[in-house]
XYZ file of C-alpha atoms in Angstrom:
603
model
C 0.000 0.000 0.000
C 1.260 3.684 -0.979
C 1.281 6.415 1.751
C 0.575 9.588 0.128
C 3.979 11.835 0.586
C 2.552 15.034 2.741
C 4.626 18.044 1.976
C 4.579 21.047 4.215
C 4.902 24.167 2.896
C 8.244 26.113 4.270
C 10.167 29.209 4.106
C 13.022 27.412 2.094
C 10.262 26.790 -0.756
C 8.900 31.056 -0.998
C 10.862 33.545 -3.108
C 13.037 35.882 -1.254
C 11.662 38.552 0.368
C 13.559 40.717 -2.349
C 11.465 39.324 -4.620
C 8.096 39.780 -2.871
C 8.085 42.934 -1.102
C 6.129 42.518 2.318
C 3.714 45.635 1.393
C 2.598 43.402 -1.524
C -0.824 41.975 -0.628
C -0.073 39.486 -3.062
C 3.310 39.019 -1.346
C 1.029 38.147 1.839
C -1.502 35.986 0.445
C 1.670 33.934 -1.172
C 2.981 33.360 1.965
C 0.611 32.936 4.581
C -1.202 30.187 1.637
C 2.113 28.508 2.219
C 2.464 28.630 5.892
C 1.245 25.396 6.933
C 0.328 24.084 3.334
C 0.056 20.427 2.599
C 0.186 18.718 -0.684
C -0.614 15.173 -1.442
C -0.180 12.797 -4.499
C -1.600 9.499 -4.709
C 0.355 7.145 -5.950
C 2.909 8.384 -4.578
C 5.177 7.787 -7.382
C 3.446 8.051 -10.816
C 2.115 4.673 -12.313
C 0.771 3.906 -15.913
C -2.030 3.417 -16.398
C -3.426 2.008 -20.383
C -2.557 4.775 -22.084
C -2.329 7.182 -19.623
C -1.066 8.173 -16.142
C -3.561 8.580 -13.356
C -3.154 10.033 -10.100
C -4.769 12.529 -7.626
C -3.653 15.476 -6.107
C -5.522 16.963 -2.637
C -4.180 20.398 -1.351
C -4.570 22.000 1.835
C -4.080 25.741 2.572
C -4.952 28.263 5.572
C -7.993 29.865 5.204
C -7.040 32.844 6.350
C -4.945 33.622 3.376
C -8.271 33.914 1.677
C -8.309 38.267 0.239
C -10.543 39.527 -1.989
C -9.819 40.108 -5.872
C -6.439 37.525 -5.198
C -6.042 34.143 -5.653
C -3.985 31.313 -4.155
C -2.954 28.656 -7.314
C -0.579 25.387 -7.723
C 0.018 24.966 -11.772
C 0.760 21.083 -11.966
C 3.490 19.987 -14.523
C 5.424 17.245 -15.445
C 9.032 17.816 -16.623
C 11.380 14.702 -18.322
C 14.082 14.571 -20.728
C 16.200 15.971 -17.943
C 13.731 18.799 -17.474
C 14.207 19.893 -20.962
C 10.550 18.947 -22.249
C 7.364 20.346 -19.603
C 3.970 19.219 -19.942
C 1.147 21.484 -18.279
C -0.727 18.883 -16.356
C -3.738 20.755 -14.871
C -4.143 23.497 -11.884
C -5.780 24.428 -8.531
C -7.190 27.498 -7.824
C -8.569 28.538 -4.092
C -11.953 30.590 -4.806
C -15.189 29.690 -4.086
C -16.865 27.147 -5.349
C -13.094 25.223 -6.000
C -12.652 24.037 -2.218
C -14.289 22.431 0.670
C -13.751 23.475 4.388
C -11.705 20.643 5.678
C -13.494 18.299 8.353
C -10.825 18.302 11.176
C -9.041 22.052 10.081
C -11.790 24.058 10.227
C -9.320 26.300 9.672
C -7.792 25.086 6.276
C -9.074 25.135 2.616
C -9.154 21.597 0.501
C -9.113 20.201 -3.265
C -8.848 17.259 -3.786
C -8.853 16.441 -7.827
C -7.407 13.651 -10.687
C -5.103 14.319 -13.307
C -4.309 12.295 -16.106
C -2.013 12.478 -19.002
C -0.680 10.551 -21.655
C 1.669 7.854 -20.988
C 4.591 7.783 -23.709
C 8.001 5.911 -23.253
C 9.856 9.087 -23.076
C 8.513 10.772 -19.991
C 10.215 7.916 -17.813
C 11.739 9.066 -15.926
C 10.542 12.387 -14.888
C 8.492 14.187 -11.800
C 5.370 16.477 -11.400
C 6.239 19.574 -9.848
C 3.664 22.405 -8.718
C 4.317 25.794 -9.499
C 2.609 28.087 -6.420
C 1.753 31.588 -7.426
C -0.706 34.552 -6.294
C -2.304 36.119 -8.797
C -5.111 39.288 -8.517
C -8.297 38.155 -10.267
C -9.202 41.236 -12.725
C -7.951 41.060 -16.372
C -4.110 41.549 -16.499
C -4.173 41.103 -12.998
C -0.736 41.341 -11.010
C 0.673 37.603 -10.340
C 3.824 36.496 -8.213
C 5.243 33.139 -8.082
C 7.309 31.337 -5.477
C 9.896 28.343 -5.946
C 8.042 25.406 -7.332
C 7.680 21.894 -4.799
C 8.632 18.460 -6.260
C 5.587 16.682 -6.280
C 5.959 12.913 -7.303
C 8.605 10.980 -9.443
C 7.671 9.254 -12.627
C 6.641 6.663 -14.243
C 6.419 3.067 -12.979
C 6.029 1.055 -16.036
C 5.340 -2.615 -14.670
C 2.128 -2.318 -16.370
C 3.735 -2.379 -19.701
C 5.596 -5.516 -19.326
C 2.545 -7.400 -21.312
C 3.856 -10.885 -22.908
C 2.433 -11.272 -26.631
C 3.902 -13.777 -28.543
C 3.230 -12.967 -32.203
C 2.317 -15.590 -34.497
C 4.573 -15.765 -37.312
C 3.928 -13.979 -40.911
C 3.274 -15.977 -44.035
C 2.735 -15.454 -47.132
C -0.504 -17.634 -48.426
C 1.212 -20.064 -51.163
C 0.740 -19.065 -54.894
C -0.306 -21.869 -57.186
C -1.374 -21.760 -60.623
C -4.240 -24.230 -61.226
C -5.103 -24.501 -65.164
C -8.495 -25.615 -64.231
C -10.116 -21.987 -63.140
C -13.909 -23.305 -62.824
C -14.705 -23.038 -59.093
C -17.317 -21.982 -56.551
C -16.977 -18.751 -54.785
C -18.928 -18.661 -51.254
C -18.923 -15.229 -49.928
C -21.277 -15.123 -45.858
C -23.532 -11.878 -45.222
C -24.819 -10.973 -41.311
C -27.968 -9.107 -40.786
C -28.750 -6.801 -37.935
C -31.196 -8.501 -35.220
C -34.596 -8.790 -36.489
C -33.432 -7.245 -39.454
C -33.557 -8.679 -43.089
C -31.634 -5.420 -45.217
C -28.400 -6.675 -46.282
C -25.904 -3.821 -44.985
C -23.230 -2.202 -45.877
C -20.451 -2.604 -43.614
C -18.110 -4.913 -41.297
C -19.111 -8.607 -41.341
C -20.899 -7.963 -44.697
C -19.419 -9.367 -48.266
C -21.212 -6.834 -50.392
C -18.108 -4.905 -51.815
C -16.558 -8.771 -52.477
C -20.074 -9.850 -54.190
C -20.156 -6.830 -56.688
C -16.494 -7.143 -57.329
C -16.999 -10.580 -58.521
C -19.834 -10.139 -60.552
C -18.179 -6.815 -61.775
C -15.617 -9.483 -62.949
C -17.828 -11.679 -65.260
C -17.278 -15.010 -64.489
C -19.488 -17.425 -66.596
C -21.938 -18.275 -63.839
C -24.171 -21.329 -64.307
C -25.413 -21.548 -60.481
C -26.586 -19.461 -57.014
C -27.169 -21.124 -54.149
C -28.518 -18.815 -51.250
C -29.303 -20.051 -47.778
C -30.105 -17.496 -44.795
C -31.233 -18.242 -41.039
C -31.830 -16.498 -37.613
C -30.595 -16.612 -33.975
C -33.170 -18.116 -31.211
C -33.058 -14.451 -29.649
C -37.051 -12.932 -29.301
C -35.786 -10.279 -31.633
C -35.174 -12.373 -34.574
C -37.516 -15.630 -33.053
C -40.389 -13.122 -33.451
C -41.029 -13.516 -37.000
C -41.740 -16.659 -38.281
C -40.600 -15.726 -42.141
C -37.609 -13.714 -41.262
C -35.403 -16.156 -42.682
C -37.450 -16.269 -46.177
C -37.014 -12.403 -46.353
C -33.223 -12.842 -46.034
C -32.723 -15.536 -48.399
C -35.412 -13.035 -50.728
C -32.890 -9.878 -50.063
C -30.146 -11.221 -51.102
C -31.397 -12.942 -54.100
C -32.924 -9.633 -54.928
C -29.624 -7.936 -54.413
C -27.961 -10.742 -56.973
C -29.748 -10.352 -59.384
C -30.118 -6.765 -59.384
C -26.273 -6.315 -59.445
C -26.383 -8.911 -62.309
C -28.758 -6.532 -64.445
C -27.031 -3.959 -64.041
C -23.097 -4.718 -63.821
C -22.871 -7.985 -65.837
C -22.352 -7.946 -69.413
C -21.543 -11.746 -69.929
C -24.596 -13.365 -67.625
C -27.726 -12.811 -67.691
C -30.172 -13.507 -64.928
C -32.512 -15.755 -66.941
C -29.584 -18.040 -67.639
C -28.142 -18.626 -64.355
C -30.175 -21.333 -62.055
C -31.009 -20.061 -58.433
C -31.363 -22.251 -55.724
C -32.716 -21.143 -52.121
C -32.645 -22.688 -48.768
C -34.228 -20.500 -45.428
C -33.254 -22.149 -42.034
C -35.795 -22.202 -39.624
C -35.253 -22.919 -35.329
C -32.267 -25.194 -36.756
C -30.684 -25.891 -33.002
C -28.815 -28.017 -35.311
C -26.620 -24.760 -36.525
C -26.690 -23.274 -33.447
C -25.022 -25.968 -31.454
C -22.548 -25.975 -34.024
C -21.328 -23.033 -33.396
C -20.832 -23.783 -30.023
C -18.727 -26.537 -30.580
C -16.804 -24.320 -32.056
C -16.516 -21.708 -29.228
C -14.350 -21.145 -27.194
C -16.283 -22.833 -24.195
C -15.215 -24.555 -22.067
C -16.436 -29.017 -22.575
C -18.065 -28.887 -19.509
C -20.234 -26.207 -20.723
C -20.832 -27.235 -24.454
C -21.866 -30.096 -22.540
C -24.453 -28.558 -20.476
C -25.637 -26.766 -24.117
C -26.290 -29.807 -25.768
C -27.963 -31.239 -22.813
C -30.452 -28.420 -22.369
C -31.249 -28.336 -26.007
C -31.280 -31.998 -26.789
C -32.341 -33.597 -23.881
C -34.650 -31.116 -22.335
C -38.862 -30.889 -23.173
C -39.633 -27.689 -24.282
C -40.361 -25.096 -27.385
C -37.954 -23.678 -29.183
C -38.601 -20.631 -27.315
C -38.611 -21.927 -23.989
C -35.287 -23.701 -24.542
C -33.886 -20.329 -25.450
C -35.274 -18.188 -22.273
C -33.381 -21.711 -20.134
C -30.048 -20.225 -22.315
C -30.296 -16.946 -20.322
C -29.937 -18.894 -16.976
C -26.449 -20.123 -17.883
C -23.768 -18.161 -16.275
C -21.917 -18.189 -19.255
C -25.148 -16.835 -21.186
C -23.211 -13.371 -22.550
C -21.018 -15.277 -24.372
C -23.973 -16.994 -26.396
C -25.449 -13.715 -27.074
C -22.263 -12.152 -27.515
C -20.434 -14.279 -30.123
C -23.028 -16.584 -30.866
C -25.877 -15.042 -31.764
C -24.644 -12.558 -34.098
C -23.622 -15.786 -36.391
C -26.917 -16.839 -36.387
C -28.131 -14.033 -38.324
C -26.511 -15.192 -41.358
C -26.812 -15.375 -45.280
C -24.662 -17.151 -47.660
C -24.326 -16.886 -51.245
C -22.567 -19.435 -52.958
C -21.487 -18.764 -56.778
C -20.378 -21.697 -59.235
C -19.023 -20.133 -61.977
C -16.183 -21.253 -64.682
C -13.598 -19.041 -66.805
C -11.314 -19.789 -69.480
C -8.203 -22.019 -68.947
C -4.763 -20.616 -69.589
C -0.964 -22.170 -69.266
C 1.827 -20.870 -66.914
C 4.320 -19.851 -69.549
C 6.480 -16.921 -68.788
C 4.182 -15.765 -65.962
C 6.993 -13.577 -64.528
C 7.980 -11.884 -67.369
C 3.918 -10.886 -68.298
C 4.100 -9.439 -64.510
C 6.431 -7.909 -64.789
C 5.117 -6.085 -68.368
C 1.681 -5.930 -66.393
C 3.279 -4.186 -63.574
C 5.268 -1.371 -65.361
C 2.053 -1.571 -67.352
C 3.904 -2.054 -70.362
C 0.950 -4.807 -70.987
C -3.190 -4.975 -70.315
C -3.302 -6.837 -66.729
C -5.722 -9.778 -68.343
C -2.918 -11.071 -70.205
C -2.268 -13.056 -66.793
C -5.200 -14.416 -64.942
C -5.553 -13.298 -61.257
C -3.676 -16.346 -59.870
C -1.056 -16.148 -62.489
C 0.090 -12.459 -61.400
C -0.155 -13.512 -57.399
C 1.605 -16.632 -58.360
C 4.828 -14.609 -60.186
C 4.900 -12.980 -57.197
C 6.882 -16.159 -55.555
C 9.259 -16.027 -58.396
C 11.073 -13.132 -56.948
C 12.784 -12.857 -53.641
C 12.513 -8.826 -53.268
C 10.016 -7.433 -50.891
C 9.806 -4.662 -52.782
C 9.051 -6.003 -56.074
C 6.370 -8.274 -54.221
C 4.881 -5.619 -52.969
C 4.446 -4.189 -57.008
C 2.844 -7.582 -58.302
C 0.889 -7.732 -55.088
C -0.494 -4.313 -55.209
C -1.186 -4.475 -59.028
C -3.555 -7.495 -58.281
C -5.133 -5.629 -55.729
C -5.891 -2.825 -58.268
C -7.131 -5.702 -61.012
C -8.959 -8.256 -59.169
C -9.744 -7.318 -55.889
C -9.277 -10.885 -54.777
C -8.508 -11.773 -51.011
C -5.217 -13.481 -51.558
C -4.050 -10.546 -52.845
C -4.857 -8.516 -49.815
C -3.760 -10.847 -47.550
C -0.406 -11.221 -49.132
C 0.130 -7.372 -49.592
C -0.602 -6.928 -46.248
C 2.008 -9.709 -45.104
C 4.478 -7.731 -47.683
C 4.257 -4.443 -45.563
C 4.087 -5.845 -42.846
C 7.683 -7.496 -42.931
C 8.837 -4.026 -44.323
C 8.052 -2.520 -41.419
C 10.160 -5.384 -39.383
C 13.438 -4.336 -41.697
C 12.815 -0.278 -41.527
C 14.746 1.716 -39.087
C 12.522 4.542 -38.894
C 9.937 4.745 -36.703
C 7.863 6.754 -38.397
C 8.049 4.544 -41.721
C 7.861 1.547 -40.112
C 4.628 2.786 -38.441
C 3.091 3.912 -41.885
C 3.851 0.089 -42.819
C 1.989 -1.198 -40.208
C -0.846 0.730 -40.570
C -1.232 -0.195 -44.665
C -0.801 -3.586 -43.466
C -3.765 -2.798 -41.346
C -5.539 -1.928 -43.782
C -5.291 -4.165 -46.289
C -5.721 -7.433 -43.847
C -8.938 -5.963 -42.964
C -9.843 -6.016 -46.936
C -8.951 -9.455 -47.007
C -11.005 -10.434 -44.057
C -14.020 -8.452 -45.566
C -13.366 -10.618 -48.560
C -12.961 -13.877 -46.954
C -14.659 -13.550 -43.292
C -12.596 -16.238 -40.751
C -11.794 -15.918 -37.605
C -7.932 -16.436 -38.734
C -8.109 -13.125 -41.207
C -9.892 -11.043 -38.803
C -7.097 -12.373 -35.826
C -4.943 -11.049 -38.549
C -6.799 -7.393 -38.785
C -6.471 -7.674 -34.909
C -2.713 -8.319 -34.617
C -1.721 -5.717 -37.239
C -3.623 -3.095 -35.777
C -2.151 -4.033 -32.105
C 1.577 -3.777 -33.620
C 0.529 -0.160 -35.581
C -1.016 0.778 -31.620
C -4.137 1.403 -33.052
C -5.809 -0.277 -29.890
C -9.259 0.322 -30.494
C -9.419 -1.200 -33.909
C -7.298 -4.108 -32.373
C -10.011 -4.736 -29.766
C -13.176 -4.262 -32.356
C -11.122 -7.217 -34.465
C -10.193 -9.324 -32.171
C -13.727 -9.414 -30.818
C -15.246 -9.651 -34.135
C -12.827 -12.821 -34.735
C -14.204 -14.605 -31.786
C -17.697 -13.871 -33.161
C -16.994 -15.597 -36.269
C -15.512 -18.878 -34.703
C -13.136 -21.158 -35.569
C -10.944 -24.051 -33.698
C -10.219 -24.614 -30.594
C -6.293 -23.405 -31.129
C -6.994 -20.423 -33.097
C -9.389 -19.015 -30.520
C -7.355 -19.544 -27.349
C -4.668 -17.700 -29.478
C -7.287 -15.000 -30.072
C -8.381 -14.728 -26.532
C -4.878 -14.409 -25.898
C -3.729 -11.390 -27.299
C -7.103 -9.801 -26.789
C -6.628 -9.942 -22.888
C -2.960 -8.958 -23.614
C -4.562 -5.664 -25.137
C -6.707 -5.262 -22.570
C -4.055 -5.626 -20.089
C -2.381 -2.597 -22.134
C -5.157 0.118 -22.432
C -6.132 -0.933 -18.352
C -9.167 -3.095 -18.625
C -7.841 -5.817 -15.893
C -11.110 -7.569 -14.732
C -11.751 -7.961 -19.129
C -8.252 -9.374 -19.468
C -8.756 -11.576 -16.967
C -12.026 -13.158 -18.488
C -10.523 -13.169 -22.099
C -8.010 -15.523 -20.281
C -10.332 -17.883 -18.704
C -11.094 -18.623 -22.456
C -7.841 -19.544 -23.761
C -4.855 -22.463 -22.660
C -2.284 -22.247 -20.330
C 1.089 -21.067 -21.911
C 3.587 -18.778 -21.035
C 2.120 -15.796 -22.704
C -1.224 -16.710 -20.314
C 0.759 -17.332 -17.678
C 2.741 -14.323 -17.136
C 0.055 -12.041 -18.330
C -2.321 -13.436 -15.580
C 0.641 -12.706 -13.213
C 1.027 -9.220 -14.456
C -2.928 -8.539 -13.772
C -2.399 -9.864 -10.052
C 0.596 -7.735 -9.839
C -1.306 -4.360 -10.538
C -4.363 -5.425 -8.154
C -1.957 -6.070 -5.755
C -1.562 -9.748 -4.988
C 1.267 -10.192 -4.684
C 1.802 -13.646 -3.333
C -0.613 -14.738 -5.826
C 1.498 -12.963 -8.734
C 5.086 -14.727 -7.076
C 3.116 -18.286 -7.045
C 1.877 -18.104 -10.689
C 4.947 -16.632 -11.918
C 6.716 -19.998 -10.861
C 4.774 -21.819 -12.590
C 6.532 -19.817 -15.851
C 9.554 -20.891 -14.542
C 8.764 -24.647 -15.468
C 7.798 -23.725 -19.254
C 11.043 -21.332 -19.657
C 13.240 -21.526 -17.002
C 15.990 -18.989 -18.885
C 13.326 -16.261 -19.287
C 15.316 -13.225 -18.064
C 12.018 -10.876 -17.747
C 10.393 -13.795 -15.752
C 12.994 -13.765 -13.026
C 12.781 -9.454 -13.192
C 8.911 -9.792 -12.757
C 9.728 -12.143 -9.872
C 12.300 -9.412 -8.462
C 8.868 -6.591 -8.976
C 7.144 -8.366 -6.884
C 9.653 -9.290 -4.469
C 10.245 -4.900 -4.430
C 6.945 -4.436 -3.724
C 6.662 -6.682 -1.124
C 9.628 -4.757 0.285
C 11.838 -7.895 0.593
C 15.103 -6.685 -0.747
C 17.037 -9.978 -0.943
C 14.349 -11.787 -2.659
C 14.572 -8.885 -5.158
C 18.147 -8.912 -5.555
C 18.360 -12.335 -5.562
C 15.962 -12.366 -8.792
C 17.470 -9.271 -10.515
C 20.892 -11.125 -10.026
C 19.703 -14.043 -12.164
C 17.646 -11.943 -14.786
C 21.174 -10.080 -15.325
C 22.996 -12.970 -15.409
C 20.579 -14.169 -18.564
C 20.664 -10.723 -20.503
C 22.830 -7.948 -19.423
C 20.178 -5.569 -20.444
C 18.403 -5.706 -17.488
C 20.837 -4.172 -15.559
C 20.084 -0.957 -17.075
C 16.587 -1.408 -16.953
C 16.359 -1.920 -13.419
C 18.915 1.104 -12.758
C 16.127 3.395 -14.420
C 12.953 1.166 -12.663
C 11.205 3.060 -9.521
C 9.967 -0.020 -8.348
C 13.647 -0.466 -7.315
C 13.939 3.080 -5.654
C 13.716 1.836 -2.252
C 16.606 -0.302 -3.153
C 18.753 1.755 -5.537
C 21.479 2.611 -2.718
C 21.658 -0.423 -1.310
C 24.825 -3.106 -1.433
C 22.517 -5.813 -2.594
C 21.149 -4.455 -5.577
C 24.349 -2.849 -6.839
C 25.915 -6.535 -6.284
C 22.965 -7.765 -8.295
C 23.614 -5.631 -11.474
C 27.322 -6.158 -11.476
């Protein structure tokens, strides 16, 4: 637990008397503000917190420097860089309405307020200082200042010490099949107890029109919609029928109007509406990321229980684990899927490469390769660069998923060979971009993991959490959604949402990234045997983790057991000489920082 650091206000801290002449009332209300002043900062020493650092400031003052027309204020800033960078943080200002009489003083003034600003790694170290001055209250009123107080050092960072294990990057292999007939399936999701086919994320519209922009010969449609057991889609008994009728309607009005080579009289439709199908649903939960025991206690309910269909679903809401149905279920109930069977003409791989490379300096029309020709020459070249060229050119010419996907992978292993920051950030961020245009075109729970994990490296949290939640909705295996649920609660960790992080974890697996990301979360709510006991259990899966033994020596600081935390720092040191520096700039060591042991531990 942090006591908050009380400072009194003294003559050492007031200007000289040079400075403030005594017949200055603001001269008076300066000092006599200051006689027996109080300032305190919880934490104590500044913490991050997400993306920002949070912390309160309460000030007491004598009332009786209290004047009319003056004004008593502490301007809050935080200096780093070796004071040569100063943030304005906030200020306090005793007039009425700003403080409270305080209960046990009757006799001295209180505020009490939070501050926050942005966390970024440059402003550790630093401190928050307070800069007193009087000031009269008219415009272009007089002001004087006195020496400013050291509030609080900054910033802890244990927050940040987040595990996440990125899944390697790989390019999608590039074949070139002769036989180019096929059958293109492309999933829609309405709104609940919607049937208009929308616009937006989780919808395929922008991939439908771009295919049948493309003219395929298409000799068959198959569309098949259904609803979630929720009352708002339950309610009407044809909403499926007016989905499957939507997007047929949609079809074949795109056809008339963007197809030059099919016609809708020639192609054969075929429809399908699911209706209370518990069939689909359970389905999907076997492919949740539910625990067995609870799948279990699904299919009993639905298949073993007596019942309607809508009583069965009002028994759902009694599961504890309920907001997870409605929450990633459900949505994927609303579904619609059109499924295209088209053929084009055949064509032989002979000199692919050099065609791209005509195609790309544009030096030849793009059909003279088909689509999977010009992705394919892009594994005939090892040069990121030129990749990137083929890559975007069948981005610009077919639209096609693969070629998203693969552009996106392209950038994003730029980015890992740029020194620049700033480049390497604009990399990311295309990358970004174009995974979520594959993901759009292709909707799996893998692609959008993909969106997720490009916009976590690019720090674009928010769209990282969107993805990664609408990955889970989407489903997938067992594997792939403990790895989702993963990085998700290592995000949340990040940006501060503990008790979130800490659910997304009870859905995934036990490995190290879980493990020492669970650790961290006790860490910050303060458990700190808990953290030390779970962190050992790291220890078994990598025993020569350096930043496992330095969380170990954290938790040992903060349990102010300095032997334990040399002991630890000692062996993270003696794994990765890094860490010595690190811990030299840590203020979780600054009890320490003097001491014999923890000098012997960084030598």
């Amino acid at each position: 637990m942090l006591l908050p650091r009380i400072l009194p206000g003294v003559a050492g801290l007031l200007l000289t008397a040079a400075a403030l002449p005594a017949c200055s009332p603001l001269s008076n209300v300066l000092k006599q503000a200051q006689a027996g002043q109080q300032l305190t900062v919880q934490p104590t020493v500044l913490e991050s917190n997400g993306e920002n650092v949070l912390f309160e400031v309460t000030a007491k003052v004598p009332a009786s420097h209290l004047r009319k027309g003056a004004a008593y204020n502490l301007g809050l800033s935080y200096r780093y860089q070796n004071g040569l960078r100063e943030d304005t943080v906030g200020r306090l200002t005793f007039v009425s309405g700003e403080f409270v009489y305080d209960e046990r003083q009757k006799n001295m003034l209180v505020i009490r307020r939070q501050f926050s600003f942005p966390y970024s790694p440059q402003k550790s170290p630093g401190e928050l200082v307070a800069l007193p001055d009087a000031r009269e209250l008219r415009p272009g009123g007089k002001r004087v200042k006195a020496a400013e107080i050291r509030l609080a050092r900054g910033i802890v960072t244990t927050s940040r010490l987040v595990v996440r294990q990125d899944t390697a990057l790989a390019l999608l292999p590039e074949s070139v099949d002769n036989n180019m007939s096929g059958t293109r399936v492309l999933p829609f999701f309405f709104d609940a107890g919607q049937s208009e086919v929308r616009n937006f994320l989780g919808t395929n519209v922008a991939a439908l029109e771009d295919f049948i922009e493309a003219n395929q010969r298409t000799e068959k449609v198959m569309i098949a919609a259904g609803h979630s057991p929720d009352s708002l889609d339950r309610h009407d008994p044809r909403l499926a029928d007016k989905r499957v009728r939507a997007l047929m309607n949609y079809y074949k009005k795109r056809v008339d109007t963007d197809s030059y080579l099919n016609k809708v009289s020639q192609i054969d439709f075929e429809t399908e509406a699911y209706h209370r199908r518990w069939d689909l649903f359970l389905s999907k939960v076997q492919q949740s990321a539910l625990k067995p025991a609870q799948i279990d206690s699904v299919l009993l309910l639905i298949n073993d229980t007596p019942g309607t269909y809508a009583q069965k679903e009002k028994r759902l809401h009694q599961l504890s684990f309920y907001d997870y149905l409605e929450q990633y279920i459900y949505p994927v109930m609303r579904f619609g899927t059109v499924a295209v069977r088209y053929t084009a003409p055949k064509r032989y791989d002979s000199e692919i490469y050099l065609l791209s490379k005509k195609i790309v300096e544009k030096q030849t029309e793009t059909d003279a390769l088909t689509p999977e020709e010009l992705r394919y020459s892009a594994t005939l070249t090892p040069l990121l660069a030129e990749k990137q060229r083929i890559y975007e050119t069948s981005v610009a010419t077919t639209g096609a998923w693969q070629a998203y996907h693969n552009l996106a992978v392209v950038l994003q292993l730029r980015s890992e060979k740029e020194v620049n920051p700033k480049v390497a950030r604009a990399y990311q961020r295309r990358a970004a971009v174009n995974f979520t245009l594959a993901a759009h075109r292709n909707p799996t729970a893998e692609l959008f993991y993909r969106v997720a994990s490009a916009y976590h490296r690019a720090n674009d949290k928010l769209e990282a959490l969107q993805n990664y939640d609408y990955a889970i909705k989407l489903g997938g295996s067992p594997t792939m959604l403990s790895k989702i649920f993963a990085d998700k609660a290592a995000l949340e960790i990040e940006i501060g949402q503990l008790d979130d992080a800490l659910r997304s974890l009870s859905y995934s697996s036990k490995t190290y990234q879980n493990i020492m990301n669970r650790a961290l979360i006790y860490v910050l709510k303060g458990n700190y045997p808990g953290a030390a006991d779970i962190y050992q259990q790291a220890i078994a899966l990598r025993p020569q983790d350096p930043l496992l033994y330095y969380c170990l020596a954290v938790v040992a600081a903060r349990q102010q057991n300095e032997s334990a935390a040399a002991m630890h720092l000692r062996h993270a040191v003696s794994l990765d000489r890094t860490y010595a520096n690190r811990a030299v700039e840590d203020l979780e060591f600054r009890d320490f920082a003097k001491g014999k042991p923890f000098l012997e531990a960084l030598r």
